[in-house]
Amino acid sequence: MPLTPLRRVNLAHDISAQLSQAIVAGDFPAGAVLSEPMLAKRLGVSRAPVREALIELETRGMVEFDERGRSRVPSLTHDDLVDILGIRIALEPRAASLAARRADPLAFVDLEHNLDAMRAAQTPTELARLDTAFHSAIVRASGSRRLHLCWNVVEHQVDLWLAQMQSRVDALCHQLRDTTVAAHAAMFETIRSGDTLRAEELARKHLTDWLDVLPGAPVV
Amino acid sequence: MPLTPLRRVNLAHDISAQLSQAIVAGDFPAGAVLSEPMLAKRLGVSRAPVREALIELETRGMVEFDERGRSRVPSLTHDDLVDILGIRIALEPRAASLAARRADPLAFVDLEHNLDAMRAAQTPTELARLDTAFHSAIVRASGSRRLHLCWNVVEHQVDLWLAQMQSRVDALCHQLRDTTVAAHAAMFETIRSGDTLRAEELARKHLTDWLDVLPGAPVV
DNA sequence: CACCGCGGTATTGTCGACAGTCGACCGCAG
DNA sequence: CTGCGGTCGACTGTCGACAATACCGCGGTG
């Protein structure tokens, strides 16, 4: 073993991750107030790390601060989803292009594992999680820390929207499963081949295709 | 007057703004450690709001946390600048397009004032500040809160880079002043006319032009 | 019955304090 | 002189406490 410890703990970071997960899991419905004492009590910690976690989540759009400083779970509308996808259409082609140029073997492993997992996935929830994870992996593969910071803003927004629109999700996911896997596989191959332009175009098309599935006004 | 004096104070927010300004002003050189007790002492507050401000600045890329939790001013290389501009090329055309569609009169006032101020500006520092402010105003004019969150990641990065590369800045700014004003004016007119496609294209071109001025490898 | 004032309650923003940890420095042995 | 251990100081992460404030329900009043 390389014997490589280790990371001084940071409760705020763990809390942030756990809260984020709880929110997309639907534990806190849209509009719910996340009071600091309540969270601190449930988590068995003091308010300080909870506050820090909430601040981080605010920059990721997972919670909103109202005029009184209380944090709430934002309630997403259809327009919000369109807005989110519009941003992803701006960011992800760039990420795919950079990833193709960078060609990091470790990132390729991640992407390949994700593809395998998605082919084996059963539940729509699992599929949605893996879909988001695949796109996250591409952003990480880009190697740009700042692009990743931007990506954080939209990373879990679609999951949050899915949690709040639980009705239609399952049918949609099932319907799209095979096309999604195919699109991801194509993106992976293209990125691995180093074709930056085509990677960019595939990423854009993958997202606009998804957008077309939704009813409502066009994005661009 | 709508008579709306409110907003319970939030030291963290003020500290964040002040620190951000101090960093781009060069008060803290690249790599400098921003220790919480030091900042708290200088600002006359306790460490709590300082910590929160630092967390916010971290998500904006204005400070970085090292493995021991200390916050440092990141030192930007040429590659970083290219990375930043690549992200802006992804984000800003989208913002311009949305702004053109939204056509918010209040935002137009902001943009126009900025143009006037830039035409009257004298010092390169002032020019750089107004340039960033103009692009910020377009992002705000897009009406997308999430796009603004993404924009926060890159908003002051160019200013920071300028602060760290102080040598060449002045010449560059002076050289580019008139073209910048002209480009901004064209963008403003296009956005006001509601031509989303052209607004998008102008925003992209304005940034890629700037990129071309710099030496080094291409972005795409 | 409708309306207003008022106290209780809950929550935020801020503060000071403490433990754990890490680097810097110094003295000492080899 | 060099390498080592011990000590000191500084900093971070976390905690509990306090003041200020806004909300909620209740009782009093016109």
Short mmCIF file of C-alpha atoms (C1' of nucleotides) in Angstrom, two decimals:
data_model
loop_
_atom_site.label_atom_id
_atom_site.label_comp_id
_atom_site.label_asym_id
_atom_site.label_seq_id
_atom_site.Cartn_x
_atom_site.Cartn_y
_atom_site.Cartn_z
CA MET A 1 0.00 0.00 0.00
CA PRO A 2 1.33 3.46 -0.88
CA LEU A 3 0.25 4.53 2.59
CA THR A 4 -1.17 7.86 1.65
CA PRO A 5 -3.18 9.39 4.39
CA LEU A 6 -5.00 11.65 4.59
CA ARG A 7 -7.37 14.48 4.73
CA ARG A 8 -8.10 16.36 7.86
CA VAL A 9 -11.81 16.08 8.30
CA ASN A 10 -14.10 18.87 7.37
CA LEU A 11 -17.61 18.41 8.64
CA ALA A 12 -18.94 21.17 6.42
CA HIS A 13 -17.95 19.25 3.33
CA ASP A 14 -19.59 16.05 4.48
CA ILE A 15 -22.70 17.91 5.53
CA SER A 16 -22.88 19.60 2.17
CA ALA A 17 -22.71 16.27 0.37
CA GLN A 18 -25.23 14.65 2.66
CA LEU A 19 -27.67 17.54 2.45
CA SER A 20 -27.38 17.66 -1.30
CA GLN A 21 -28.19 14.00 -1.47
CA ALA A 22 -31.11 14.37 0.91
CA ILE A 23 -32.55 17.22 -1.11
CA VAL A 24 -32.49 15.40 -4.43
CA ALA A 25 -33.84 12.36 -2.63
CA GLY A 26 -36.88 14.43 -1.82
CA ASP A 27 -36.39 14.47 1.94
CA PHE A 28 -36.99 18.19 1.86
CA PRO A 29 -39.80 19.24 -0.45
CA ALA A 30 -39.64 22.35 -2.61
CA GLY A 31 -39.94 25.50 -0.55
CA ALA A 32 -39.05 23.80 2.71
CA VAL A 33 -37.01 25.86 5.13
CA LEU A 34 -33.74 24.31 6.21
CA SER A 35 -33.25 25.84 9.61
CA GLU A 36 -29.75 25.65 10.97
CA PRO A 37 -30.66 24.48 14.48
CA MET A 38 -32.84 21.73 13.05
CA LEU A 39 -30.12 20.45 10.74
CA ALA A 40 -27.46 20.75 13.42
CA LYS A 41 -29.59 18.78 15.84
CA ARG A 42 -30.34 16.04 13.34
CA LEU A 43 -26.71 15.78 12.29
CA GLY A 44 -25.37 15.92 15.80
CA VAL A 45 -23.07 18.87 15.15
CA SER A 46 -23.05 22.55 15.93
CA ARG A 47 -24.42 25.23 13.68
CA ALA A 48 -21.07 26.42 12.39
CA PRO A 49 -20.35 23.62 9.90
CA VAL A 50 -24.01 23.55 8.93
CA ARG A 51 -23.86 27.22 8.02
CA GLU A 52 -20.79 26.66 5.92
CA ALA A 53 -22.40 23.76 4.14
CA LEU A 54 -25.48 25.87 3.38
CA ILE A 55 -23.33 28.63 1.94
CA GLU A 56 -21.68 26.15 -0.36
CA LEU A 57 -25.01 24.69 -1.38
CA GLU A 58 -26.31 28.16 -2.13
CA THR A 59 -23.58 28.70 -4.70
CA ARG A 60 -24.64 25.42 -6.27
CA GLY A 61 -28.26 26.45 -6.47
CA MET A 62 -29.32 23.64 -4.16
CA VAL A 63 -30.72 26.06 -1.62
CA GLU A 64 -31.75 29.69 -1.77
CA PHE A 65 -31.46 32.33 0.92
CA ASP A 66 -34.59 34.37 1.40
CA GLU A 67 -34.56 37.99 2.50
CA ARG A 68 -34.32 36.92 6.11
CA GLY A 69 -31.33 34.70 5.62
CA ARG A 70 -33.24 31.45 5.87
CA SER A 71 -32.26 28.77 3.42
CA ARG A 72 -34.99 27.09 1.43
CA VAL A 73 -35.14 24.37 -1.13
CA PRO A 74 -35.83 26.13 -4.42
CA SER A 75 -38.90 25.03 -6.30
CA LEU A 76 -38.11 24.53 -9.94
CA THR A 77 -40.46 25.29 -12.77
CA HIS A 78 -40.34 24.20 -16.36
CA ASP A 79 -38.65 27.48 -17.21
CA ASP A 80 -35.98 26.70 -14.68
CA LEU A 81 -35.27 23.40 -16.36
CA VAL A 82 -34.96 25.12 -19.72
CA ASP A 83 -32.61 27.63 -18.14
CA ILE A 84 -30.53 24.86 -16.64
CA LEU A 85 -30.29 22.96 -19.90
CA GLY A 86 -29.35 26.16 -21.69
CA ILE A 87 -26.39 26.56 -19.38
CA ARG A 88 -25.41 22.95 -19.77
CA ILE A 89 -25.54 23.34 -23.53
CA ALA A 90 -23.08 26.18 -23.11
CA LEU A 91 -20.75 24.39 -20.72
CA GLU A 92 -20.68 20.73 -21.65
CA PRO A 93 -19.54 20.97 -25.27
CA ARG A 94 -16.57 22.93 -24.01
CA ALA A 95 -15.92 20.27 -21.39
CA ALA A 96 -16.14 17.50 -23.98
CA SER A 97 -13.76 19.32 -26.26
CA LEU A 98 -11.21 19.83 -23.51
CA ALA A 99 -11.58 16.24 -22.38
CA ALA A 100 -10.94 14.99 -25.90
CA ARG A 101 -7.82 17.10 -26.16
CA ARG A 102 -6.55 16.19 -22.74
CA ALA A 103 -7.11 12.46 -23.16
CA ASP A 104 -6.57 11.48 -19.55
CA PRO A 105 -6.52 7.66 -19.30
CA LEU A 106 -7.79 7.73 -15.73
CA ALA A 107 -10.80 9.73 -16.81
CA PHE A 108 -11.45 7.22 -19.56
CA VAL A 109 -11.63 4.50 -16.96
CA ASP A 110 -14.26 6.46 -15.08
CA LEU A 111 -16.32 7.00 -18.19
CA GLU A 112 -16.11 3.38 -19.19
CA HIS A 113 -17.16 2.18 -15.76
CA ASN A 114 -20.09 4.53 -15.85
CA LEU A 115 -21.17 3.18 -19.21
CA ASP A 116 -21.03 -0.37 -17.92
CA ALA A 117 -23.00 0.57 -14.84
CA MET A 118 -25.63 2.32 -16.90
CA ARG A 119 -26.06 -0.66 -19.18
CA ALA A 120 -26.67 -2.76 -16.09
CA ALA A 121 -28.83 -0.26 -14.24
CA GLN A 122 -32.39 -1.19 -13.44
CA THR A 123 -34.26 1.52 -11.61
CA PRO A 124 -34.98 4.94 -13.13
CA THR A 125 -33.44 6.55 -10.05
CA GLU A 126 -30.22 4.69 -10.65
CA LEU A 127 -30.30 5.65 -14.31
CA ALA A 128 -30.74 9.31 -13.50
CA ARG A 129 -27.90 9.20 -11.01
CA LEU A 130 -25.57 7.54 -13.49
CA ASP A 131 -26.54 9.96 -16.22
CA THR A 132 -25.56 12.91 -14.07
CA ALA A 133 -22.41 11.10 -13.01
CA PHE A 134 -21.40 10.54 -16.63
CA HIS A 135 -21.69 14.19 -17.45
CA SER A 136 -19.80 15.04 -14.26
CA ALA A 137 -17.04 12.70 -15.30
CA ILE A 138 -16.69 14.48 -18.61
CA VAL A 139 -16.39 17.82 -16.85
CA ARG A 140 -13.75 16.39 -14.54
CA ALA A 141 -12.00 14.90 -17.55
CA SER A 142 -11.73 18.39 -18.99
CA GLY A 143 -9.15 19.14 -16.34
CA SER A 144 -10.44 22.66 -15.81
CA ARG A 145 -11.03 23.47 -12.20
CA ARG A 146 -13.05 26.54 -13.08
CA LEU A 147 -15.23 24.69 -15.52
CA HIS A 148 -15.90 22.28 -12.70
CA LEU A 149 -16.88 25.15 -10.44
CA CYS A 150 -19.38 26.29 -13.05
CA TRP A 151 -20.63 22.77 -13.50
CA ASN A 152 -21.32 22.57 -9.78
CA VAL A 153 -24.00 25.21 -10.31
CA VAL A 154 -26.02 22.94 -12.58
CA GLU A 155 -24.79 19.49 -11.63
CA HIS A 156 -27.67 18.42 -9.42
CA GLN A 157 -30.30 20.78 -10.72
CA VAL A 158 -31.77 18.26 -13.11
CA ASP A 159 -31.85 15.69 -10.33
CA LEU A 160 -33.61 18.21 -8.15
CA TRP A 161 -36.11 18.90 -10.90
CA LEU A 162 -36.69 15.20 -11.34
CA ALA A 163 -37.30 14.86 -7.60
CA GLN A 164 -39.91 17.59 -7.74
CA MET A 165 -41.56 16.30 -10.91
CA GLN A 166 -41.57 12.72 -9.86
CA SER A 167 -44.68 11.90 -11.85
CA ARG A 168 -43.34 11.83 -15.36
CA VAL A 169 -39.79 10.88 -14.64
CA ASP A 170 -40.01 7.15 -14.72
CA ALA A 171 -41.71 6.88 -18.07
CA LEU A 172 -39.36 9.42 -19.56
CA CYS A 173 -36.28 7.73 -18.23
CA HIS A 174 -37.29 4.33 -19.40
CA GLN A 175 -38.15 5.66 -22.78
CA LEU A 176 -34.81 7.40 -23.10
CA ARG A 177 -32.63 4.78 -21.55
CA ASP A 178 -31.27 3.15 -24.65
CA THR A 179 -30.80 6.35 -26.59
CA THR A 180 -28.99 7.85 -23.61
CA VAL A 181 -26.64 4.93 -23.31
CA ALA A 182 -25.97 5.06 -27.03
CA ALA A 183 -25.31 8.79 -26.93
CA HIS A 184 -22.98 8.44 -23.97
CA ALA A 185 -21.11 5.62 -25.63
CA ALA A 186 -20.67 7.70 -28.76
CA MET A 187 -19.40 10.63 -26.75
CA PHE A 188 -16.97 8.43 -24.91
CA GLU A 189 -15.56 6.97 -28.10
CA THR A 190 -15.21 10.37 -29.68
CA ILE A 191 -13.48 11.85 -26.66
CA ARG A 192 -11.15 8.90 -26.51
CA SER A 193 -10.34 9.32 -30.17
CA GLY A 194 -9.30 12.90 -29.46
CA ASP A 195 -11.69 14.47 -31.94
CA THR A 196 -12.38 17.71 -30.09
CA LEU A 197 -14.74 19.23 -32.61
CA ARG A 198 -16.91 16.17 -32.89
CA ALA A 199 -16.90 15.69 -29.11
CA GLU A 200 -18.14 19.23 -28.74
CA GLU A 201 -20.87 18.70 -31.28
CA LEU A 202 -22.00 15.40 -29.80
CA ALA A 203 -22.25 16.90 -26.32
CA ARG A 204 -24.34 19.74 -27.66
CA LYS A 205 -26.59 17.45 -29.63
CA HIS A 206 -27.07 15.09 -26.71
CA LEU A 207 -28.41 17.95 -24.63
CA THR A 208 -30.51 19.64 -27.28
CA ASP A 209 -32.06 16.28 -28.06
CA TRP A 210 -33.09 16.00 -24.48
CA LEU A 211 -34.47 19.47 -24.59
CA ASP A 212 -36.58 18.61 -27.62
CA VAL A 213 -38.23 15.80 -25.71
CA LEU A 214 -39.66 18.30 -23.27
CA PRO A 215 -42.73 20.28 -24.14
CA GLY A 216 -42.66 24.06 -24.11
CA ALA A 217 -40.81 26.91 -25.68
CA PRO A 218 -37.46 26.46 -27.42
CA VAL A 219 -34.27 27.47 -25.69
CA VAL A 220 -32.35 29.36 -28.29
CA MET B 1 -39.82 56.37 -3.61
CA PRO B 2 -40.75 52.74 -3.10
CA LEU B 3 -39.29 53.14 0.39
CA THR B 4 -37.48 49.88 0.72
CA PRO B 5 -34.69 50.11 3.22
CA LEU B 6 -34.09 46.65 4.45
CA ARG B 7 -31.63 43.89 4.15
CA ARG B 8 -30.46 42.79 7.48
CA VAL B 9 -26.75 43.28 7.40
CA ASN B 10 -24.50 40.42 6.58
CA LEU B 11 -20.90 41.05 7.38
CA ALA B 12 -19.78 38.03 5.41
CA HIS B 13 -21.15 39.54 2.23
CA ASP B 14 -19.42 42.86 2.79
CA ILE B 15 -16.19 41.14 3.72
CA SER B 16 -16.38 39.03 0.59
CA ALA B 17 -16.77 42.11 -1.59
CA GLN B 18 -14.04 43.97 0.20
CA LEU B 19 -11.61 41.08 0.07
CA SER B 20 -12.32 40.47 -3.57
CA GLN B 21 -11.56 44.10 -4.27
CA ALA B 22 -8.38 43.99 -2.20
CA ILE B 23 -7.16 40.91 -4.01
CA VAL B 24 -7.62 42.30 -7.50
CA ALA B 25 -6.08 45.54 -6.25
CA GLY B 26 -2.96 43.54 -5.54
CA ASP B 27 -3.02 43.97 -1.77
CA PHE B 28 -2.41 40.26 -1.47
CA PRO B 29 0.11 38.91 -3.93
CA ALA B 30 -0.31 35.56 -5.66
CA GLY B 31 0.26 32.70 -3.27
CA ALA B 32 -0.24 34.80 -0.17
CA VAL B 33 -1.96 33.08 2.71
CA LEU B 34 -5.10 34.78 3.97
CA SER B 35 -5.20 33.71 7.57
CA GLU B 36 -8.52 34.13 9.27
CA PRO B 37 -7.24 35.73 12.49
CA MET B 38 -5.25 38.24 10.49
CA LEU B 39 -8.21 39.24 8.35
CA ALA B 40 -10.55 39.30 11.32
CA LYS B 41 -8.20 41.54 13.22
CA ARG B 42 -7.73 43.92 10.32
CA LEU B 43 -11.46 44.09 9.65
CA GLY B 44 -12.39 44.40 13.29
CA VAL B 45 -14.73 41.42 13.26
CA SER B 46 -14.64 37.87 14.50
CA ARG B 47 -13.50 34.91 12.49
CA ALA B 48 -16.97 33.56 11.72
CA PRO B 49 -17.99 36.03 9.00
CA VAL B 50 -14.45 35.95 7.64
CA ARG B 51 -14.68 32.21 7.21
CA GLU B 52 -17.98 32.50 5.42
CA ALA B 53 -16.59 35.14 3.10
CA LEU B 54 -13.61 32.95 2.28
CA ILE B 55 -15.87 30.02 1.45
CA GLU B 56 -17.81 32.22 -0.93
CA LEU B 57 -14.62 33.51 -2.51
CA GLU B 58 -13.42 29.97 -2.97
CA THR B 59 -16.42 29.12 -5.12
CA ARG B 60 -15.57 32.18 -7.18
CA GLY B 61 -12.00 31.09 -7.66
CA MET B 62 -10.69 34.17 -5.86
CA VAL B 63 -9.00 32.08 -3.20
CA GLU B 64 -7.98 28.45 -3.01
CA PHE B 65 -7.94 26.17 0.01
CA ASP B 66 -4.78 24.16 0.38
CA GLU B 67 -4.64 20.71 1.90
CA ARG B 68 -4.44 22.22 5.37
CA GLY B 69 -7.47 24.42 4.99
CA ARG B 70 -5.56 27.64 4.56
CA SER B 71 -6.85 30.02 1.94
CA ARG B 72 -4.40 31.40 -0.54
CA VAL B 73 -4.55 33.78 -3.44
CA PRO B 74 -4.24 31.61 -6.54
CA SER B 75 -1.43 32.46 -8.90
CA LEU B 76 -2.66 32.50 -12.47
CA THR B 77 -0.64 31.41 -15.44
CA HIS B 78 -1.19 32.05 -19.08
CA ASP B 79 -2.95 28.71 -19.34
CA ASP B 80 -5.32 29.80 -16.63
CA LEU B 81 -6.24 32.88 -18.60
CA VAL B 82 -6.91 30.78 -21.66
CA ASP B 83 -9.07 28.50 -19.56
CA ILE B 84 -10.99 31.44 -18.16
CA LEU B 85 -11.60 32.94 -21.57
CA GLY B 86 -12.73 29.57 -22.86
CA ILE B 87 -15.39 29.44 -20.19
CA ARG B 88 -16.43 33.00 -20.87
CA ILE B 89 -16.74 32.17 -24.55
CA ALA B 90 -19.10 29.41 -23.53
CA LEU B 91 -21.16 31.49 -21.11
CA GLU B 92 -21.36 35.00 -22.43
CA PRO B 93 -22.92 34.36 -25.83
CA ARG B 94 -25.70 32.57 -24.02
CA ALA B 95 -26.08 35.54 -21.68
CA ALA B 96 -26.18 37.97 -24.56
CA SER B 97 -28.80 35.91 -26.33
CA LEU B 98 -31.00 35.75 -23.26
CA ALA B 99 -30.52 39.44 -22.61
CA ALA B 100 -31.59 40.27 -26.14
CA ARG B 101 -34.70 38.18 -25.80
CA ARG B 102 -35.56 39.48 -22.37
CA ALA B 103 -35.08 43.12 -23.29
CA ASP B 104 -35.19 44.54 -19.79
CA PRO B 105 -35.25 48.36 -19.96
CA LEU B 106 -33.57 48.69 -16.59
CA ALA B 107 -30.70 46.56 -17.78
CA PHE B 108 -30.39 48.74 -20.86
CA VAL B 109 -29.94 51.75 -18.63
CA ASP B 110 -27.09 50.00 -16.84
CA LEU B 111 -25.40 49.08 -20.09
CA GLU B 112 -25.74 52.57 -21.48
CA HIS B 113 -24.31 54.16 -18.35
CA ASN B 114 -21.40 51.79 -18.52
CA LEU B 115 -20.73 52.74 -22.11
CA ASP B 116 -20.74 56.42 -21.21
CA ALA B 117 -18.42 55.83 -18.31
CA MET B 118 -16.04 53.84 -20.45
CA ARG B 119 -15.89 56.54 -23.07
CA ALA B 120 -14.96 58.97 -20.34
CA ALA B 121 -12.58 56.70 -18.47
CA GLN B 122 -8.95 57.69 -18.21
CA THR B 123 -6.87 55.20 -16.32
CA PRO B 124 -6.29 51.63 -17.50
CA THR B 125 -7.46 50.38 -14.10
CA GLU B 126 -10.72 52.20 -14.54
CA LEU B 127 -11.07 50.79 -18.03
CA ALA B 128 -10.51 47.25 -16.87
CA ARG B 129 -13.06 47.68 -14.09
CA LEU B 130 -15.67 49.04 -16.48
CA ASP B 131 -15.00 46.31 -18.99
CA THR B 132 -15.69 43.64 -16.42
CA ALA B 133 -18.72 45.57 -15.22
CA PHE B 134 -20.14 45.72 -18.73
CA HIS B 135 -19.92 41.98 -19.15
CA SER B 136 -21.42 41.53 -15.70
CA ALA B 137 -24.31 43.76 -16.67
CA ILE B 138 -25.03 41.59 -19.69
CA VAL B 139 -25.08 38.49 -17.53
CA ARG B 140 -27.44 40.20 -15.10
CA ALA B 141 -29.56 41.33 -18.04
CA SER B 142 -29.98 37.70 -19.04
CA GLY B 143 -32.23 37.28 -16.03
CA SER B 144 -30.84 33.85 -15.27
CA ARG B 145 -29.81 33.47 -11.68
CA ARG B 146 -27.90 30.31 -12.44
CA LEU B 147 -26.02 31.84 -15.31
CA HIS B 148 -25.04 34.56 -12.89
CA LEU B 149 -23.79 31.96 -10.43
CA CYS B 150 -21.60 30.49 -13.18
CA TRP B 151 -20.45 33.94 -14.16
CA ASN B 152 -19.32 34.57 -10.59
CA VAL B 153 -16.70 31.88 -11.13
CA VAL B 154 -14.98 33.85 -13.86
CA GLU B 155 -16.11 37.39 -13.19
CA HIS B 156 -13.00 38.71 -11.48
CA GLN B 157 -10.53 36.20 -12.78
CA VAL B 158 -9.36 38.39 -15.59
CA ASP B 159 -8.98 41.29 -13.18
CA LEU B 160 -6.95 39.03 -10.94
CA TRP B 161 -4.79 37.99 -13.85
CA LEU B 162 -4.29 41.61 -14.79
CA ALA B 163 -3.28 42.40 -11.22
CA GLN B 164 -0.67 39.65 -11.33
CA MET B 165 0.63 40.56 -14.80
CA GLN B 166 0.75 44.21 -14.12
CA SER B 167 3.58 44.83 -16.54
CA ARG B 168 1.85 44.47 -19.87
CA VAL B 169 -1.59 45.53 -18.86
CA ASP B 170 -1.44 49.22 -19.40
CA ALA B 171 -0.15 49.09 -22.92
CA LEU B 172 -2.62 46.41 -23.84
CA CYS B 173 -5.55 48.27 -22.37
CA HIS B 174 -4.70 51.50 -24.06
CA GLN B 175 -4.25 49.77 -27.32
CA LEU B 176 -7.58 48.02 -27.03
CA ARG B 177 -9.60 50.81 -25.55
CA ASP B 178 -11.34 52.10 -28.64
CA THR B 179 -12.00 48.69 -30.12
CA THR B 180 -13.43 47.55 -26.81
CA VAL B 181 -15.77 50.49 -26.56
CA ALA B 182 -16.86 49.95 -30.14
CA ALA B 183 -17.48 46.25 -29.55
CA HIS B 184 -19.44 46.95 -26.40
CA ALA B 185 -21.53 49.55 -28.14
CA ALA B 186 -22.32 47.14 -30.95
CA MET B 187 -23.32 44.47 -28.47
CA PHE B 188 -25.52 46.88 -26.63
CA GLU B 189 -27.32 47.96 -29.78
CA THR B 190 -27.82 44.41 -30.92
CA ILE B 191 -29.17 43.30 -27.57
CA ARG B 192 -31.50 46.26 -27.48
CA SER B 193 -32.73 45.42 -30.94
CA GLY B 194 -33.66 41.95 -29.72
CA ASP B 195 -31.54 40.09 -32.26
CA THR B 196 -30.63 37.08 -30.14
CA LEU B 197 -28.56 35.26 -32.74
CA ARG B 198 -26.46 38.24 -33.60
CA ALA B 199 -26.03 39.16 -29.94
CA GLU B 200 -24.73 35.68 -29.31
CA GLU B 201 -22.32 35.91 -32.20
CA LEU B 202 -21.04 39.36 -31.25
CA ALA B 203 -20.38 38.27 -27.68
CA ARG B 204 -18.43 35.29 -28.92
CA LYS B 205 -16.45 37.31 -31.38
CA HIS B 206 -15.66 39.99 -28.82
CA LEU B 207 -14.05 37.39 -26.60
CA THR B 208 -12.28 35.39 -29.26
CA ASP B 209 -10.84 38.62 -30.61
CA TRP B 210 -9.41 39.32 -27.24
CA LEU B 211 -8.01 35.84 -27.09
CA ASP B 212 -6.29 36.32 -30.40
CA VAL B 213 -4.44 39.32 -29.04
CA LEU B 214 -2.71 37.11 -26.53
CA PRO B 215 0.26 35.03 -27.48
CA GLY B 216 0.20 31.29 -27.01
CA ALA B 217 -1.78 28.27 -28.01
CA PRO B 218 -5.31 28.55 -29.40
CA VAL B 219 -8.30 27.72 -27.24
CA VAL B 220 -10.43 25.51 -29.40
"C1'" DC C 1 -67.25 40.31 15.20
"C1'" DA C 2 -63.04 42.52 13.40
"C1'" DC C 3 -58.75 44.73 14.66
"C1'" DC C 4 -54.71 45.91 17.28
"C1'" DG C 5 -51.06 45.35 20.53
"C1'" DC C 6 -48.15 42.17 23.03
"C1'" DG C 7 -45.45 38.41 24.85
"C1'" DG C 8 -43.40 33.91 23.70
"C1'" DT C 9 -40.84 31.35 20.46
"C1'" DA C 10 -37.76 30.29 16.92
"C1'" DT C 11 -34.03 31.63 14.03
"C1'" DT C 12 -30.19 34.23 12.28
"C1'" DG C 13 -25.74 36.78 12.65
"C1'" DT C 14 -21.93 37.29 15.43
"C1'" DC C 15 -18.70 36.49 19.05
"C1'" DG C 16 -15.19 34.38 22.06
"C1'" DA C 17 -13.13 29.99 23.48
"C1'" DC C 18 -11.05 25.44 23.13
"C1'" DA C 19 -8.84 21.25 21.20
"C1'" DG C 20 -6.02 19.33 17.65
"C1'" DT C 21 -2.46 19.98 14.44
"C1'" DC C 22 1.27 21.77 11.91
"C1'" DG C 23 5.46 24.41 11.03
"C1'" DA C 24 9.34 27.07 13.07
"C1'" DC C 25 12.85 27.37 16.17
"C1'" DC C 26 16.21 25.96 19.50
"C1'" DG C 27 19.24 23.12 22.08
"C1'" DC C 28 21.70 18.94 22.25
"C1'" DA C 29 23.98 14.60 20.97
"C1'" DG C 30 26.90 12.35 17.74
"C1'" DC D 1 28.82 20.67 11.54
"C1'" DT D 2 24.72 17.85 11.10
"C1'" DG D 3 20.70 15.42 12.50
"C1'" DC D 4 17.27 14.77 16.04
"C1'" DG D 5 13.80 15.67 19.56
"C1'" DG D 6 11.25 18.91 22.22
"C1'" DT D 7 8.96 23.21 22.78
"C1'" DC D 8 6.47 27.28 21.27
"C1'" DG D 9 3.43 29.77 18.56
"C1'" DA D 10 -0.11 30.13 15.08
"C1'" DC D 11 -3.89 28.52 12.67
"C1'" DT D 12 -8.01 25.79 11.60
"C1'" DG D 13 -12.29 23.36 12.74
"C1'" DT D 14 -15.76 23.22 15.96
"C1'" DC D 15 -18.61 24.49 19.78
"C1'" DG D 16 -21.80 26.96 22.85
"C1'" DA D 17 -23.68 31.59 23.99
"C1'" DC D 18 -25.77 36.07 23.26
"C1'" DA D 19 -28.28 39.96 21.09
"C1'" DA D 20 -31.43 41.22 17.64
"C1'" DT D 21 -35.26 40.31 14.98
"C1'" DA D 22 -39.40 38.44 12.87
"C1'" DC D 23 -43.22 35.36 13.28
"C1'" DC D 24 -47.33 33.32 15.79
"C1'" DG D 25 -51.02 33.14 18.71
"C1'" DC D 26 -53.62 35.30 22.38
"C1'" DG D 27 -56.12 38.58 24.80
"C1'" DG D 28 -58.10 43.10 24.94
"C1'" DT D 29 -60.87 46.71 22.66
"C1'" DG D 30 -63.85 49.33 19.61
#
